[in-house]
Short mmCIF file of C-alpha atoms in Angstrom, two decimals:
data_model
loop_
_atom_site.label_atom_id
_atom_site.label_comp_id
_atom_site.label_asym_id
_atom_site.label_seq_id
_atom_site.Cartn_x
_atom_site.Cartn_y
_atom_site.Cartn_z
CA PRO A 1 -21.16 -21.89 -20.73
CA SER A 2 -23.93 -22.92 -23.17
CA LEU A 3 -23.00 -20.11 -25.57
CA ALA A 4 -19.29 -20.84 -25.33
CA ALA A 5 -20.02 -24.52 -26.01
CA GLN A 6 -21.62 -23.43 -29.29
CA GLY A 7 -18.44 -21.63 -30.33
CA TYR A 8 -19.26 -18.09 -29.25
CA ARG A 9 -16.61 -15.93 -27.62
CA VAL A 10 -18.38 -14.85 -24.41
CA ILE A 11 -17.15 -11.93 -22.33
CA VAL A 12 -18.89 -11.10 -19.03
CA PRO A 13 -17.23 -7.96 -17.65
CA HIS A 14 -17.59 -6.52 -14.18
CA LEU A 15 -19.11 -3.04 -14.15
CA ARG A 16 -17.07 -0.27 -12.59
CA GLY A 17 -17.11 -0.57 -8.81
CA HIS A 18 -17.73 -4.32 -9.00
CA GLY A 19 -15.51 -7.38 -8.85
CA THR A 20 -11.87 -6.78 -9.72
CA THR A 21 -12.33 -3.31 -11.26
CA ARG A 22 -10.18 -0.53 -9.83
CA PHE A 23 -9.91 3.22 -10.35
CA LEU A 24 -6.37 4.35 -11.11
CA SER A 25 -6.63 7.38 -8.81
CA ASP A 26 -8.31 8.05 -5.47
CA ARG A 27 -9.18 11.49 -6.87
CA THR A 28 -11.26 10.15 -9.77
CA PRO A 29 -14.96 10.81 -9.11
CA ARG A 30 -16.91 7.60 -8.63
CA ASN A 31 -19.32 8.52 -11.40
CA ALA A 32 -21.98 5.97 -12.33
CA GLN A 33 -24.24 7.94 -14.66
CA GLN A 34 -25.60 5.78 -17.42
CA VAL A 35 -23.41 6.96 -20.30
CA VAL A 36 -20.08 6.43 -18.50
CA MET A 37 -21.03 2.82 -17.80
CA ALA A 38 -21.68 2.35 -21.52
CA LEU A 39 -18.43 4.13 -22.42
CA ASP A 40 -16.59 1.62 -20.20
CA VAL A 41 -17.95 -1.24 -22.32
CA VAL A 42 -17.12 0.56 -25.57
CA ALA A 43 -13.57 1.02 -24.25
CA LEU A 44 -13.44 -2.71 -23.44
CA LEU A 45 -14.57 -3.56 -26.98
CA ASP A 46 -11.87 -1.25 -28.33
CA ALA A 47 -9.19 -2.79 -26.09
CA LEU A 48 -10.17 -6.29 -27.22
CA ARG A 49 -10.37 -5.15 -30.87
CA ILE A 50 -14.00 -6.19 -31.16
CA ASP A 51 -15.67 -4.06 -33.80
CA LYS A 52 -19.18 -5.43 -33.38
CA ALA A 53 -20.78 -7.71 -30.80
CA ILE A 54 -24.05 -9.23 -29.72
CA LEU A 55 -24.83 -7.37 -26.49
CA ALA A 56 -26.89 -8.86 -23.68
CA GLY A 57 -27.74 -7.67 -20.22
CA TYR A 58 -30.13 -7.56 -17.30
CA ASP A 59 -30.99 -4.40 -15.33
CA TRP A 60 -27.86 -2.20 -15.35
CA GLY A 61 -26.33 -4.46 -17.99
CA ALA A 62 -29.44 -4.12 -20.15
CA ARG A 63 -29.29 -0.33 -19.84
CA ILE A 64 -25.65 -0.37 -20.95
CA ALA A 65 -26.44 -2.63 -23.89
CA ASN A 66 -29.42 -0.43 -24.84
CA ILE A 67 -27.25 2.69 -24.78
CA ILE A 68 -24.53 1.18 -26.94
CA ALA A 69 -27.13 -0.08 -29.43
CA ALA A 70 -28.74 3.39 -29.51
CA LEU A 71 -25.65 5.62 -29.62
CA TRP A 72 -23.15 3.38 -31.39
CA PRO A 73 -25.29 1.09 -33.59
CA GLU A 74 -22.26 0.11 -35.64
CA ARG A 75 -20.92 -1.71 -32.53
CA CYS A 76 -24.07 -3.78 -31.94
CA LYS A 77 -24.80 -6.81 -34.11
CA ALA A 78 -27.86 -7.76 -32.04
CA LEU A 79 -29.30 -7.08 -28.59
CA VAL A 80 -30.82 -9.16 -25.79
CA SER A 81 -32.31 -6.86 -23.18
CA VAL A 82 -33.88 -8.34 -20.07
CA ASN A 83 -36.36 -5.74 -18.73
CA GLY A 84 -36.67 -3.97 -22.06
CA TYR A 85 -35.72 -0.39 -22.95
CA LEU A 86 -34.12 1.02 -19.81
CA ILE A 87 -32.48 4.23 -20.98
CA ASN A 88 -33.02 6.89 -18.31
CA ASN A 89 -34.56 10.27 -18.99
CA LEU A 90 -33.81 12.53 -16.00
CA GLU A 91 -36.75 14.85 -16.66
CA ARG A 92 -39.18 11.95 -16.78
CA ASN A 93 -37.56 10.46 -13.66
CA ARG A 94 -38.62 13.57 -11.74
CA LEU A 95 -42.30 12.73 -12.28
CA PRO A 96 -44.04 10.65 -9.60
CA LEU A 97 -45.22 7.15 -10.40
CA PRO A 98 -48.39 5.48 -9.12
CA ALA A 99 -48.06 4.53 -5.46
CA ARG A 100 -47.53 0.80 -6.05
CA ALA A 101 -44.77 1.49 -8.58
CA GLU A 102 -43.08 3.94 -6.18
CA TRP A 103 -43.20 1.29 -3.46
CA GLY A 104 -41.50 -1.16 -5.82
CA TRP A 105 -38.56 1.23 -6.26
CA TRP A 106 -38.07 1.89 -2.53
CA TYR A 107 -34.37 1.00 -2.68
CA GLN A 108 -33.59 3.72 -5.25
CA SER A 109 -34.70 6.44 -2.82
CA TYR A 110 -33.06 4.59 0.08
CA PHE A 111 -29.69 4.41 -1.70
CA ALA A 112 -29.94 8.13 -2.52
CA SER A 113 -29.89 8.98 1.21
CA GLU A 114 -27.01 8.99 3.69
CA ARG A 115 -28.83 6.37 5.73
CA GLY A 116 -29.12 4.21 2.61
CA ARG A 117 -25.42 4.67 1.84
CA ALA A 118 -24.54 3.51 5.35
CA GLY A 119 -27.05 0.66 5.11
CA LEU A 120 -25.63 -0.53 1.79
CA ASP A 121 -22.13 -0.42 3.21
CA ALA A 122 -23.14 -2.41 6.30
CA ASN A 123 -25.58 -4.83 4.65
CA ARG A 124 -24.65 -5.08 0.98
CA ARG A 125 -25.26 -8.83 0.66
CA ASP A 126 -28.50 -8.86 2.65
CA LEU A 127 -29.85 -5.94 0.62
CA ALA A 128 -28.80 -7.57 -2.65
CA LYS A 129 -30.53 -10.84 -1.75
CA LEU A 130 -33.69 -8.96 -0.72
CA ILE A 131 -33.76 -7.03 -4.02
CA TRP A 132 -33.05 -10.17 -6.07
CA ARG A 133 -36.01 -11.94 -4.43
CA PHE A 134 -38.28 -8.91 -4.75
CA ASN A 135 -37.46 -8.20 -8.40
CA SER A 136 -37.41 -11.84 -9.55
CA PRO A 137 -39.89 -13.66 -7.30
CA LYS A 138 -40.04 -16.73 -9.56
CA TRP A 139 -36.27 -17.20 -9.69
CA GLU A 140 -35.30 -20.06 -7.38
CA PHE A 141 -31.60 -19.24 -6.99
CA ASP A 142 -29.55 -21.01 -4.35
CA ASP A 143 -26.78 -19.74 -2.07
CA VAL A 144 -24.06 -20.96 -4.46
CA VAL A 145 -25.44 -18.83 -7.29
CA PHE A 146 -25.96 -15.83 -5.02
CA ASP A 147 -22.54 -16.06 -3.35
CA ARG A 148 -20.79 -16.32 -6.73
CA ALA A 149 -22.40 -13.06 -7.85
CA ALA A 150 -22.25 -11.33 -4.46
CA ALA A 151 -18.46 -11.61 -4.35
CA SER A 152 -18.43 -8.75 -6.89
CA PHE A 153 -20.09 -6.47 -4.29
CA ASP A 154 -16.97 -6.61 -2.09
CA ASN A 155 -15.20 -4.03 -4.27
CA PRO A 156 -14.11 -0.95 -2.24
CA ASP A 157 -15.88 1.36 -4.72
CA TYR A 158 -19.15 -0.60 -4.83
CA VAL A 159 -21.10 1.60 -2.40
CA ASN A 160 -19.97 4.83 -4.04
CA ILE A 161 -20.84 3.58 -7.53
CA VAL A 162 -24.27 2.23 -6.56
CA THR A 163 -25.26 5.30 -4.57
CA HIS A 164 -24.02 7.72 -7.24
CA ASN A 165 -26.03 5.84 -9.87
CA TYR A 166 -29.28 6.22 -7.94
CA CYS A 167 -28.52 9.79 -6.85
CA TRP A 168 -27.79 10.72 -10.47
CA ARG A 169 -30.98 9.05 -11.73
CA LEU A 170 -33.04 11.00 -9.19
CA SER A 171 -31.18 14.28 -9.99
CA PHE A 172 -29.60 14.43 -6.52
CA ALA A 173 -26.07 14.21 -7.97
CA GLU A 174 -24.39 15.68 -11.03
CA GLY A 175 -22.97 13.73 -13.90
CA ASP A 176 -19.79 14.59 -15.79
CA PRO A 177 -20.40 17.73 -17.89
CA GLN A 178 -18.24 16.36 -20.71
CA HIS A 179 -20.98 13.79 -21.39
CA LYS A 180 -23.86 16.28 -21.49
CA ASP A 181 -24.39 15.93 -25.25
CA LEU A 182 -24.59 12.13 -25.05
CA GLU A 183 -27.04 12.29 -22.15
CA GLU A 184 -29.20 14.75 -24.08
CA ARG A 185 -29.28 12.35 -27.03
CA LEU A 186 -30.33 9.54 -24.69
CA ALA A 187 -33.07 11.71 -23.16
CA GLU A 188 -34.69 11.87 -26.61
CA GLY A 189 -35.36 8.11 -26.46
CA PRO A 190 -33.32 7.05 -29.49
CA VAL A 191 -34.54 4.14 -31.56
CA ILE A 192 -32.64 0.87 -31.36
CA ALA A 193 -32.39 -0.56 -34.87
CA ALA A 194 -30.41 -3.73 -34.11
CA PRO A 195 -32.29 -7.05 -34.08
CA THR A 196 -33.51 -7.22 -30.48
CA ILE A 197 -34.99 -9.71 -28.06
CA THR A 198 -36.56 -8.20 -24.93
CA LEU A 199 -37.49 -10.34 -21.94
CA ASP A 200 -39.37 -9.72 -18.73
CA GLY A 201 -37.11 -9.85 -15.66
CA ASP A 202 -39.19 -12.56 -13.96
#
């Protein structure tokens, strides 16, 4: 609202598998590798005839904004990335982290298991609230704020999208081979040249 009040056109899309998004076919793979999420936003820009935009995001949204700024710099006027440069490199993701860092990412391994898939399906709001509090311990959100966002988790494809994303990141699931070249470019850690503000998630 504060940006819109200053005259900006503000678009806050749901990611695939969230909110009101729908797949056109039951046979379409519920792919959530990083580049397809970015391609969704590029397609939205195209559909709205937006040549260039200021991109902003947190967590998955930051990754998408980072990818667009890196691969399609002509589409990115400026970037606000909460949590910094989040482009995934699958080879690097195979390397273990220090124990405390691994503990902090417990839910990624959990969601990559069948038990985690079932748990996310049964407890999606409780898990989301737990992760929100864990990842942003200084954020004093109330139930109204949480419930407004959590409504987007009720999408029938939510569990499949979330679990595919984490399985793909951990190399437990394949991505779409047609995007191999783009993923290889991302694995090289491309430079983002757009004017950028990065913020810590807390």
